[in-house]
PDB file of C-alpha atoms in Angstrom:
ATOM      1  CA  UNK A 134     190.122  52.572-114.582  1.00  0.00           C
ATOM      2  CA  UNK A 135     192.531  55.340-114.041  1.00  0.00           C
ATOM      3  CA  UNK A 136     196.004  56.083-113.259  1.00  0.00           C
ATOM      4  CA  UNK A 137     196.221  57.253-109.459  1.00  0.00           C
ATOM      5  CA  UNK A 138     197.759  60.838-108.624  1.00  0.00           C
ATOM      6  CA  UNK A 139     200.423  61.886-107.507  1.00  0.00           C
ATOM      7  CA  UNK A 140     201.293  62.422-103.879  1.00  0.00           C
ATOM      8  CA  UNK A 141     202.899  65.888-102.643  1.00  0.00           C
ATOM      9  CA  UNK A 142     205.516  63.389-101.244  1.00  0.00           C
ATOM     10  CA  UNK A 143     206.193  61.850-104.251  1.00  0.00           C
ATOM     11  CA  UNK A 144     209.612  62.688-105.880  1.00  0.00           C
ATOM     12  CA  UNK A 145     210.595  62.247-109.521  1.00  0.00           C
ATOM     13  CA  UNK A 146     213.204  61.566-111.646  1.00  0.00           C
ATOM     14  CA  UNK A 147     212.373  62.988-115.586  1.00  0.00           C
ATOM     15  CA  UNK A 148     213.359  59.405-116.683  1.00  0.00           C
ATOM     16  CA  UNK A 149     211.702  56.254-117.004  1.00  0.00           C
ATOM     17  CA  UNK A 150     209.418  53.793-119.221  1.00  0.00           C
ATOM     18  CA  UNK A 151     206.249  52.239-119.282  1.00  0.00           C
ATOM     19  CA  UNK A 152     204.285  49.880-121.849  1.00  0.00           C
ATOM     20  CA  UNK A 153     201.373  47.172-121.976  1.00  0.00           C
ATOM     21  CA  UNK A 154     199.463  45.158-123.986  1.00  0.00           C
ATOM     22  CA  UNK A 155     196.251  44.415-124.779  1.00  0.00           C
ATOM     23  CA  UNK A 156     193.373  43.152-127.309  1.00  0.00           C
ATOM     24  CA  UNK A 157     191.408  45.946-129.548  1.00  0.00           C
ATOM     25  CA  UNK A 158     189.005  45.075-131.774  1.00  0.00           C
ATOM     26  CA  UNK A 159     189.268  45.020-135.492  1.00  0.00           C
ATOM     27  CA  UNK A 160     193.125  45.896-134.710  1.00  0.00           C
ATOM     28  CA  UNK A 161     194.186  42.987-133.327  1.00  0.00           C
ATOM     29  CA  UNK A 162     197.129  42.788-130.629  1.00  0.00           C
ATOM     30  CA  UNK A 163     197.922  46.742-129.787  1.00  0.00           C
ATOM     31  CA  UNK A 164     200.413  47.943-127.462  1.00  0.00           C
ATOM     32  CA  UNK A 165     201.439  51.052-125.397  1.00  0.00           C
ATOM     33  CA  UNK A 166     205.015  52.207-124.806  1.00  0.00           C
ATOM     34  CA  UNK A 167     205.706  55.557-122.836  1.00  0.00           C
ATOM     35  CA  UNK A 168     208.886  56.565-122.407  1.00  0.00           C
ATOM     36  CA  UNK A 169     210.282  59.943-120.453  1.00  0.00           C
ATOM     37  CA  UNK A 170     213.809  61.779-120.763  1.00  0.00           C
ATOM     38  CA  UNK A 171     214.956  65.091-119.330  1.00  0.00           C
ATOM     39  CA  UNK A 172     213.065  68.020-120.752  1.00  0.00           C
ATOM     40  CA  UNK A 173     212.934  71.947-119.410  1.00  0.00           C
ATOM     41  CA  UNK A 174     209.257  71.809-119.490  1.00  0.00           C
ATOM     42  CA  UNK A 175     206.653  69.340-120.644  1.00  0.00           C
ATOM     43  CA  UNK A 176     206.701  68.075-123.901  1.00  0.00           C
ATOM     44  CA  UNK A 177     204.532  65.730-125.223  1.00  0.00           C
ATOM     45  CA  UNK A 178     205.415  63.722-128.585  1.00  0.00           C
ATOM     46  CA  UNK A 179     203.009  61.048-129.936  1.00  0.00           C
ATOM     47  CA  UNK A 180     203.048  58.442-132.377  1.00  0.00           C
ATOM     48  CA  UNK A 181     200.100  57.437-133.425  1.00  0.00           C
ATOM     49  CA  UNK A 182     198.675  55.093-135.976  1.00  0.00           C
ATOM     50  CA  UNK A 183     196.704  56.315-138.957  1.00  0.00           C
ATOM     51  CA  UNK A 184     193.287  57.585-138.049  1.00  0.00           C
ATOM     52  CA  UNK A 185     194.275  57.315-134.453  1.00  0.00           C
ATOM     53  CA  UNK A 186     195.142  60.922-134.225  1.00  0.00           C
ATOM     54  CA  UNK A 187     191.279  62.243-133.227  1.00  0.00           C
ATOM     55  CA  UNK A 188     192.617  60.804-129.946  1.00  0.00           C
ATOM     56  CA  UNK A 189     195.539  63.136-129.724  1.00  0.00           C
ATOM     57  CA  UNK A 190     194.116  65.817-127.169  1.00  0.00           C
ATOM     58  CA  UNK A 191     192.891  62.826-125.102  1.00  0.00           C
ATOM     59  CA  UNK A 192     195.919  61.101-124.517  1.00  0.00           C
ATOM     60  CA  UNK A 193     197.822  64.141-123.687  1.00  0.00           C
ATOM     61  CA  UNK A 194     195.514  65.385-121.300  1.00  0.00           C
ATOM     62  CA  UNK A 195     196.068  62.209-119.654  1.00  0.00           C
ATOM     63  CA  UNK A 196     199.702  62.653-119.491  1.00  0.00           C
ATOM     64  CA  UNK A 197     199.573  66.122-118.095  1.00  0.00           C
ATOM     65  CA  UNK A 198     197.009  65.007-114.979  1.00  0.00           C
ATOM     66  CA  UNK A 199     200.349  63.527-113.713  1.00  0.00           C
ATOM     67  CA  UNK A 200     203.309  64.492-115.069  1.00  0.00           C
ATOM     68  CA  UNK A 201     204.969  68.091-115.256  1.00  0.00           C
ATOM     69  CA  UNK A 202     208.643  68.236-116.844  1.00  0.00           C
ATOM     70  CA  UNK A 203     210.015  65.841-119.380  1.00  0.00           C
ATOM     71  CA  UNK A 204     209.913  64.559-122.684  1.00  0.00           C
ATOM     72  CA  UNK A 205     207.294  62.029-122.838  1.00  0.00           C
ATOM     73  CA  UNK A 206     207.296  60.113-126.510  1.00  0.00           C
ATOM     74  CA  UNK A 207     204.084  57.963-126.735  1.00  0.00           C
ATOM     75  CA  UNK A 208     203.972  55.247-129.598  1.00  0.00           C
ATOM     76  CA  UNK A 209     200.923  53.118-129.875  1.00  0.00           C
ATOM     77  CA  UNK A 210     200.895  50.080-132.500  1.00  0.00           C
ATOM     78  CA  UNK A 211     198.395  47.759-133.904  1.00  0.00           C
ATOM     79  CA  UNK A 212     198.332  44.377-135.386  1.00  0.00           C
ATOM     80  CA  UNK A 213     195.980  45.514-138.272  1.00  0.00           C
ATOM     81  CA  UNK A 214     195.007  48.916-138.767  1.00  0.00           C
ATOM     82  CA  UNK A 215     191.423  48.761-140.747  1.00  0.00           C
ATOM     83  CA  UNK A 216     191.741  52.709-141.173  1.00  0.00           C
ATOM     84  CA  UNK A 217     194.279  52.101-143.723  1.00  0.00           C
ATOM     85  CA  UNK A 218     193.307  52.091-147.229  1.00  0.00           C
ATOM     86  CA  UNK A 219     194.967  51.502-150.910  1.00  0.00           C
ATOM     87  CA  UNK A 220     194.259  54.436-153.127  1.00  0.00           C
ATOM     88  CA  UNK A 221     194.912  54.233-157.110  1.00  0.00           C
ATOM     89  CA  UNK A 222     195.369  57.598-158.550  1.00  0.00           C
ATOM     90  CA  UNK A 223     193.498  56.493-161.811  1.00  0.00           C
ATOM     91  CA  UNK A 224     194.657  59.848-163.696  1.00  0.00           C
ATOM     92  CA  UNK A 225     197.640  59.197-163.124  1.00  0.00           C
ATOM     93  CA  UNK A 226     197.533  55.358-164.570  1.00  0.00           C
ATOM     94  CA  UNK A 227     196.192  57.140-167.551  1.00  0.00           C
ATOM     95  CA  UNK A 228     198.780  59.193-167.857  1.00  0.00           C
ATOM     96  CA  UNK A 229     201.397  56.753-167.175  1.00  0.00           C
ATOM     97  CA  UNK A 230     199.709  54.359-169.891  1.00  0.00           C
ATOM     98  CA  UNK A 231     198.894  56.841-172.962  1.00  0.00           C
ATOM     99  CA  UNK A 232     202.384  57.935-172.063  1.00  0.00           C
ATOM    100  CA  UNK A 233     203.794  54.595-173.053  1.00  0.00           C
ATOM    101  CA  UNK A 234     201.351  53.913-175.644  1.00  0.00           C
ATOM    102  CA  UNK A 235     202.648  56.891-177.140  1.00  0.00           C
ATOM    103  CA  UNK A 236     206.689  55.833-177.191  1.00  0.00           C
ATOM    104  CA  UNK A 237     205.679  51.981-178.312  1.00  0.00           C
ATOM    105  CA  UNK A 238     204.015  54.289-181.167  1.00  0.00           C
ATOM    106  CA  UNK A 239     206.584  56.792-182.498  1.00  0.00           C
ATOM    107  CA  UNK A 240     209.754  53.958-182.546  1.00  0.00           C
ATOM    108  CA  UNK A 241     207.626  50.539-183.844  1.00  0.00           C
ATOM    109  CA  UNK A 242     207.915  49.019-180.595  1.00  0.00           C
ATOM    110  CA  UNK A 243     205.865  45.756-179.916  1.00  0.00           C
ATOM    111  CA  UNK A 244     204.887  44.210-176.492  1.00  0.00           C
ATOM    112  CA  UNK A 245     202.355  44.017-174.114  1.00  0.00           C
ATOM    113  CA  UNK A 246     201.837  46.962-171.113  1.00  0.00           C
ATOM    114  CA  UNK A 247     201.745  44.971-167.817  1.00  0.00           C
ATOM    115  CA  UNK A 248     199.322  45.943-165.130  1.00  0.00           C
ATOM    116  CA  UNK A 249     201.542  45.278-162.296  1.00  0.00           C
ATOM    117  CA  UNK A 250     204.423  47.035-163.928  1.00  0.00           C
ATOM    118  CA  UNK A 251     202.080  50.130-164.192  1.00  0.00           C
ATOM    119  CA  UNK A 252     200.501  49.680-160.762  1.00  0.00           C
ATOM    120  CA  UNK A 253     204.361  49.564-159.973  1.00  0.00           C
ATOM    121  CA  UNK A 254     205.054  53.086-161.383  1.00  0.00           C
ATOM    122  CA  UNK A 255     205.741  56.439-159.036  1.00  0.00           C
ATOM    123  CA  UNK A 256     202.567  57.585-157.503  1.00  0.00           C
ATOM    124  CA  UNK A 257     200.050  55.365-158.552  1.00  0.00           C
ATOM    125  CA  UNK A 258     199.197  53.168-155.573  1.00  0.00           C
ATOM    126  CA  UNK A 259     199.502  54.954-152.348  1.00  0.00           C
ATOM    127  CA  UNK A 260     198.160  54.045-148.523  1.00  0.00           C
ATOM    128  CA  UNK A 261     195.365  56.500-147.096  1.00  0.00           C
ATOM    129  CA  UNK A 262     194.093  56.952-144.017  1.00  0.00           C
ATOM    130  CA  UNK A 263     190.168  56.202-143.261  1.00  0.00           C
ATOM    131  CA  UNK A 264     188.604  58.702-142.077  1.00  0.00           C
ATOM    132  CA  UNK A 265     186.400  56.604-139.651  1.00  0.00           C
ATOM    133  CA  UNK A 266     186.416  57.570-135.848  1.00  0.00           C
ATOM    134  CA  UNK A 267     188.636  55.418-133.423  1.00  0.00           C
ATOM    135  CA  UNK A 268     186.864  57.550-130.674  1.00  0.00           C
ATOM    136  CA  UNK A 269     184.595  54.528-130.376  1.00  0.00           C
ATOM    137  CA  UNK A 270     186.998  52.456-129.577  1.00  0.00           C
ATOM    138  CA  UNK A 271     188.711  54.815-126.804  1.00  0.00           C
ATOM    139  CA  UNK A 272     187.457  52.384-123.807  1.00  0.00           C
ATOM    140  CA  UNK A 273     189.406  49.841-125.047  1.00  0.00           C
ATOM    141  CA  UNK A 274     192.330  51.774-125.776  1.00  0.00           C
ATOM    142  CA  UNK A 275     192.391  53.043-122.458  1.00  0.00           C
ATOM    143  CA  UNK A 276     192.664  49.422-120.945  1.00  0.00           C
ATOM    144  CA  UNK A 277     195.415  49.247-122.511  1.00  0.00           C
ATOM    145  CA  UNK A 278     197.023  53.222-122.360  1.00  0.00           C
ATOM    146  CA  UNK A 279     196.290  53.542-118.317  1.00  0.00           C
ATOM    147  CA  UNK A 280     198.739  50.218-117.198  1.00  0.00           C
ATOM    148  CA  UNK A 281     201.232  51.827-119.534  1.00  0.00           C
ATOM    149  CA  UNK A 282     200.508  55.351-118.152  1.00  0.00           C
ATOM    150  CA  UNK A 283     201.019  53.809-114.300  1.00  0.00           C
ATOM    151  CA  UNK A 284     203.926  51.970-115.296  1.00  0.00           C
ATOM    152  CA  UNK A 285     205.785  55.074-116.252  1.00  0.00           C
ATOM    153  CA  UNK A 286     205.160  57.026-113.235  1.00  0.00           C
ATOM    154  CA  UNK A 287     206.155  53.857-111.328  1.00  0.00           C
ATOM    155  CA  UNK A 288     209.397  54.007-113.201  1.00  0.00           C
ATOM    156  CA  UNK A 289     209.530  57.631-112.712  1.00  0.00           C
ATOM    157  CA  UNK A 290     209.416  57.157-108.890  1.00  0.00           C
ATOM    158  CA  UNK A 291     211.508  54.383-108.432  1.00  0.00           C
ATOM    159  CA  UNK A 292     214.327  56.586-110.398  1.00  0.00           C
ATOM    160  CA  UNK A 293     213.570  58.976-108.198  1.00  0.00           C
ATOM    161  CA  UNK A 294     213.996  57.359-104.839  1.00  0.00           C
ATOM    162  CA  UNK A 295     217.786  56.182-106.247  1.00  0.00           C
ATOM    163  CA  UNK A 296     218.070  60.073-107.042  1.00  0.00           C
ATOM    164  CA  UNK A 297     217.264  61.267-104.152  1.00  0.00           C
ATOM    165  CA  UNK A 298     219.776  59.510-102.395  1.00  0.00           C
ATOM    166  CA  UNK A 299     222.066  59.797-104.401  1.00  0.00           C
ATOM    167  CA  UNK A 300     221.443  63.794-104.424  1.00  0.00           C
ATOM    168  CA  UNK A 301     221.336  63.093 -99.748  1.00  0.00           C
ATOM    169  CA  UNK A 302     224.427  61.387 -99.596  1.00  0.00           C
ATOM    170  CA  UNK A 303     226.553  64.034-101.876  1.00  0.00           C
ATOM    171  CA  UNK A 304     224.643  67.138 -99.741  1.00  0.00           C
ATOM    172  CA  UNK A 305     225.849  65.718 -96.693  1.00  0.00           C
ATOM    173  CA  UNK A 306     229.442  64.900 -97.998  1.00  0.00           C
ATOM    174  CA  UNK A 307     229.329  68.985 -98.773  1.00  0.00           C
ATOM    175  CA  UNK A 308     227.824  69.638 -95.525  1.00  0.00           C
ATOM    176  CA  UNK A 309     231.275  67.411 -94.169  1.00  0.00           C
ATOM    177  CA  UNK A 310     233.680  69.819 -96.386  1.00  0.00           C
ATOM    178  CA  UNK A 311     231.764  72.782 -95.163  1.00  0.00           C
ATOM    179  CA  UNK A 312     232.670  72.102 -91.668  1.00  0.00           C
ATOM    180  CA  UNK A 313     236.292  71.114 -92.684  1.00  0.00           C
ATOM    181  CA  UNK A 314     236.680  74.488 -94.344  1.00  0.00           C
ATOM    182  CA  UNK A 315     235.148  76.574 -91.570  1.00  0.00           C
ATOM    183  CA  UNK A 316     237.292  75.308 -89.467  1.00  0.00           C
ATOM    184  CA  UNK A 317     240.553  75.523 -90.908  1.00  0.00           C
ATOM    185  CA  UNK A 318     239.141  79.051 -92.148  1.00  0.00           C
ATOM    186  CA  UNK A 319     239.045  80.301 -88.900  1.00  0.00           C
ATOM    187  CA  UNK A 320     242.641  78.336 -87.288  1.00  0.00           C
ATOM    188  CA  UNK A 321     244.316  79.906 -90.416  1.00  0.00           C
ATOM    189  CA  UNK A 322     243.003  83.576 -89.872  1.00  0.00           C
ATOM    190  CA  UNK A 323     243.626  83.230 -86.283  1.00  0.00           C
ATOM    191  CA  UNK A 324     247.689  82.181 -86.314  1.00  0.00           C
ATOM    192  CA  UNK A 325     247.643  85.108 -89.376  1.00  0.00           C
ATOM    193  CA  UNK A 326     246.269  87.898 -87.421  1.00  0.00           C
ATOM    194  CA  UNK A 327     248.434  86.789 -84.185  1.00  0.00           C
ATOM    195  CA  UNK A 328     251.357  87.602 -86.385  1.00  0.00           C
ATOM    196  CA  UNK A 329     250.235  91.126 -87.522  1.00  0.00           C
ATOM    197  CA  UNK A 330     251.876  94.307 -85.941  1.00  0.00           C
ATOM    198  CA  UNK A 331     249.238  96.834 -86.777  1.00  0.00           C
ATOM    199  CA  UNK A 332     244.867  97.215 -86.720  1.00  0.00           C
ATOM    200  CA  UNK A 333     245.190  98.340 -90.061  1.00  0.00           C
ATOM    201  CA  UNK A 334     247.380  95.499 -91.418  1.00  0.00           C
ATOM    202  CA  UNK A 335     244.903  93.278 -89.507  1.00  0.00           C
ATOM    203  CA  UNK A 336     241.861  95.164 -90.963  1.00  0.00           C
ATOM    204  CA  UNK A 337     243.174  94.730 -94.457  1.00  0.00           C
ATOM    205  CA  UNK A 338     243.623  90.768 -94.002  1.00  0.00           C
ATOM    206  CA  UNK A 339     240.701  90.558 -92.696  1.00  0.00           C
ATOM    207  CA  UNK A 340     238.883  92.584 -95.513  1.00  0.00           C
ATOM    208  CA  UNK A 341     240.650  90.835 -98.387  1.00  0.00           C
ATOM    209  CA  UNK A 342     240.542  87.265 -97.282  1.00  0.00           C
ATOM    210  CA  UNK A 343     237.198  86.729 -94.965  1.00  0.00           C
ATOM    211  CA  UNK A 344     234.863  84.175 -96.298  1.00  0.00           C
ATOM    212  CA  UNK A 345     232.819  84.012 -93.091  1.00  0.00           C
ATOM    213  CA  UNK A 346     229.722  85.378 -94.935  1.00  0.00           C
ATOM    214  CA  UNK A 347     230.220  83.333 -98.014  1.00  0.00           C
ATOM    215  CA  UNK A 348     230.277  80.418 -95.602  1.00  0.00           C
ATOM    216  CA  UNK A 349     227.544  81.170 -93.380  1.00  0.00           C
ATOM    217  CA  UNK A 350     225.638  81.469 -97.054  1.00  0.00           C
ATOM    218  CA  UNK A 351     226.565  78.319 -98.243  1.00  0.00           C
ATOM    219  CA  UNK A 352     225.900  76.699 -94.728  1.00  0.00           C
ATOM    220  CA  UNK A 353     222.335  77.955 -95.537  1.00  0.00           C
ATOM    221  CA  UNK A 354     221.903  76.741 -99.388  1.00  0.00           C
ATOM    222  CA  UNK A 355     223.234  72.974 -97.739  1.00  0.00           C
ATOM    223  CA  UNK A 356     220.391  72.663 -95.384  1.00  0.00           C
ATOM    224  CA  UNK A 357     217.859  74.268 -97.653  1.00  0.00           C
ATOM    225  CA  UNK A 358     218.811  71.562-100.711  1.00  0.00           C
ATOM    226  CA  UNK A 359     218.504  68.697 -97.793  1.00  0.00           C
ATOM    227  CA  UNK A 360     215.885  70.363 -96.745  1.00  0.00           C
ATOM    228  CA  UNK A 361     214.269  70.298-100.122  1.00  0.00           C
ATOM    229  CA  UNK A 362     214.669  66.869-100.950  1.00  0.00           C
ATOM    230  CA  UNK A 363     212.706  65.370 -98.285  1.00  0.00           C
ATOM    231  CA  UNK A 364     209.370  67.817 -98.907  1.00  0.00           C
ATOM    232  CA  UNK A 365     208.852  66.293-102.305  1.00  0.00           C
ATOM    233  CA  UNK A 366     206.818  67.360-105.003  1.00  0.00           C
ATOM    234  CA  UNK A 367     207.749  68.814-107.881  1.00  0.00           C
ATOM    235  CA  UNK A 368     211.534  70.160-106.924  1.00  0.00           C
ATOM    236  CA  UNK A 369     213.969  70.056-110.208  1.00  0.00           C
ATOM    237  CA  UNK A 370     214.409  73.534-111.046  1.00  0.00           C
ATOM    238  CA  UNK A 371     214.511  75.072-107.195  1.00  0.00           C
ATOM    239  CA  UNK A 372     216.918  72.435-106.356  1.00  0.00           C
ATOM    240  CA  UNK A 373     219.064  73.513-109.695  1.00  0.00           C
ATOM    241  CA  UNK A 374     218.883  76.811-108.967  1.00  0.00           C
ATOM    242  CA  UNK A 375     220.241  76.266-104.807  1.00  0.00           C
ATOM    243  CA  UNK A 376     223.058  74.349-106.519  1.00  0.00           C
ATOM    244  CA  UNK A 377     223.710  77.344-108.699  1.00  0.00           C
ATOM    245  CA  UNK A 378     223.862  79.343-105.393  1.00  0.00           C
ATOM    246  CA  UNK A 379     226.272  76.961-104.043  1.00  0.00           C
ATOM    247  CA  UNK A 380     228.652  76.636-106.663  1.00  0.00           C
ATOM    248  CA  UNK A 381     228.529  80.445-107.002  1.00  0.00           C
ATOM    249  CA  UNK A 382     229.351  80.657-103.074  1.00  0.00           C
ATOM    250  CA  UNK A 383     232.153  77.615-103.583  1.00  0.00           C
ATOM    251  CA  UNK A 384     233.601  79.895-106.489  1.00  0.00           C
ATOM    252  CA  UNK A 385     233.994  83.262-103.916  1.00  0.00           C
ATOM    253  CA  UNK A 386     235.548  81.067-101.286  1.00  0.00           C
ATOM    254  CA  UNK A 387     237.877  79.365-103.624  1.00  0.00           C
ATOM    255  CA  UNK A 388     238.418  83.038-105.188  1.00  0.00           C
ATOM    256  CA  UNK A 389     239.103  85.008-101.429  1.00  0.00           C
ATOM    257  CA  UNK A 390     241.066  81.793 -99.751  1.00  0.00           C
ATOM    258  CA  UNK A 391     244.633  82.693 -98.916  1.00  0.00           C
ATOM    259  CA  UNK A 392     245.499  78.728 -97.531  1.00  0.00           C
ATOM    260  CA  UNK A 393     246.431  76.006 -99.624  1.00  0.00           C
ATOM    261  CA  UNK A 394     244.878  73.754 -97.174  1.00  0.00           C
ATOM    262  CA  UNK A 395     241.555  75.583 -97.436  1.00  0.00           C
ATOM    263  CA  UNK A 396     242.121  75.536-101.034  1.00  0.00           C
ATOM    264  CA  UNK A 397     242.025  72.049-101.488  1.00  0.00           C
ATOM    265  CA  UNK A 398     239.209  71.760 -99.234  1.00  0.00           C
ATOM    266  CA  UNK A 399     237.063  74.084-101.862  1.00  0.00           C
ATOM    267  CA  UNK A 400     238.127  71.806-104.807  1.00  0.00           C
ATOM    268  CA  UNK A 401     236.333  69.101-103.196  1.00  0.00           C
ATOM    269  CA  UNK A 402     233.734  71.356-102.035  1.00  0.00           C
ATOM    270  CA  UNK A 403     233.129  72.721-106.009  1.00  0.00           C
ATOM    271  CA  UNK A 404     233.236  68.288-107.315  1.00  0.00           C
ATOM    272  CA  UNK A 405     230.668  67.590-105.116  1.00  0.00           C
ATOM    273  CA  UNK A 406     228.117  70.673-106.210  1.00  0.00           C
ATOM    274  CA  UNK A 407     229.293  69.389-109.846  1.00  0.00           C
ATOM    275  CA  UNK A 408     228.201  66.301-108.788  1.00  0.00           C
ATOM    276  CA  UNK A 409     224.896  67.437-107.562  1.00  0.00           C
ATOM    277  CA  UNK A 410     223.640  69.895-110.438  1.00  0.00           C
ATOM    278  CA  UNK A 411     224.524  67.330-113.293  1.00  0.00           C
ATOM    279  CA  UNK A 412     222.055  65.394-111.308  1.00  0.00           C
ATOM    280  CA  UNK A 413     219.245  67.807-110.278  1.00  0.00           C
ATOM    281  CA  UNK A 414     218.591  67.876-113.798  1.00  0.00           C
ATOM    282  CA  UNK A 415     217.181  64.563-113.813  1.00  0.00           C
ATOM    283  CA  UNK A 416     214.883  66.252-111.335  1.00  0.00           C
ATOM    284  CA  UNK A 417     210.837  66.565-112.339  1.00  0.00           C
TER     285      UNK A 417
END
């Protein structure tokens, strides 16, 4: 049984949660929960119970076959855990009683020493962990770790589906704004240079106040990030850094515009890139 890889096509969000339950010998009732948060790279944080942990590599290995950015915590439980021991540190009983002993001594006092009162004292009774192998009861485990496993990259998926169109819908809202800008851009330079007596006045405008490139380079980073999001695969930080690029071309425009019309038209331009790279980061 194993957990089913990932398509090219398939796009992920970084969040999302998976967990199952199953039957494991001599433990009882165990269960699997996997969850996944944003994370820069891959990080992989397990919770294991004691004597479980000769199954660390395994388990992570698994995790890595299909998933490449995010925090991934893995807990697994068990009912009973049989590699769990009660250790008496007998020295320290000794100690504990001669100790005692001694004090009852030196000031004449009477009274029996209680065992439980002892057994009760700092250090004396502890839990251990056995150090018997749970690899032999990995094919078990892994009826139960694998549903969990496929659940969270289910989750992951269906997040990303919702993230991806949310991340559509705002690229096309720029690609709207984009157009609106361009083409008050362009009526506004127009009526400007109509009312300019000289080529070097008119140079000057033009020199201090054309955006054309900045738009023609933000045109671009719109239809690569739409682009982008229907190739799949794994996308977060190239689409982060195209929304860098676009904010940084939003911030020139905004920057070079000499219209208050235009202006505005940048301030929605700049919310919706805001908009977009607070999401990308949800991106695998």
């Amino acid at each position: 049984m194993g957990v089913k890889k990932i398509k090219k096509a398939d796009f992920q969000s970084m969040t999302g949660f998976g967990t199952a339950t199953g039957s494991l010998a001599r433990f009882g009732t165990a269960s699997v929960d996997l969850r996944s948060s944003n994370h820069k790279y891959l990080e992989i944080v397990l919770h294991l119970p004691n004597g479980f942990m000769v199954l660390e590599d395994y388990l992570k290995k698994e995790v890595e076959k299909i998933i490449s950015r995010g925090r991934i915590t893995l807990v697994v439980n068990v009912g009973i855990n049989p590699f769990q021991k009660v250790s008496v540190n007998k020295g320290l009983f000794k100690d504990y009683y001669r100790s005692i002993k001694d004090v009852q001594n030196e000031f004449h006092i009477n009274g029996e020493i209680g065992i439980a009162n002892l057994l009760n004292l700092q250090g004396v009774l502890s839990l251990c962990e056995d150090k018997a192998d749970a690899r032999k009861y990995l094919p078990e485990l892994k009826k139960i770790f694998q549903p969990a496993l496929e659940g969270l990259l289910k989750s992951r998926k269906k997040e990303g589906q919702a993230l991806r169109v949310y991340l559509k819908n705002h690229g096309r809202k720029l690609k709207e704004g984009l157009v609106a800008v361009t083409k008050r851009f362009n009526h506004v330079v127009a009526e400007k240079v109509k009312v300019l007596k000289t080529e070097d006045e008119k140079s000057c405008f033009l020199k201090n106040s054309d955006i054309g490139e900045e738009l023609e380079r933000l045109e671009y980073h719109i239809r690569n990030f739409i682009h982008k999001l229907d190739t799949g695969g794994i996308l977060g930080k190239e689409l982060d850094f195209i929304a860098q690029e676009m904010q940084r071309e939003t911030n020139t425009i905004g920057a070079k515009s000499c219209d208050a019309v235009v202006s505005g038209h940048v301030i929605q331009l700049k919310s919706e890139v805001e908009r977009i790279r607070e999401q990308v980061q949800n991106v695998e």
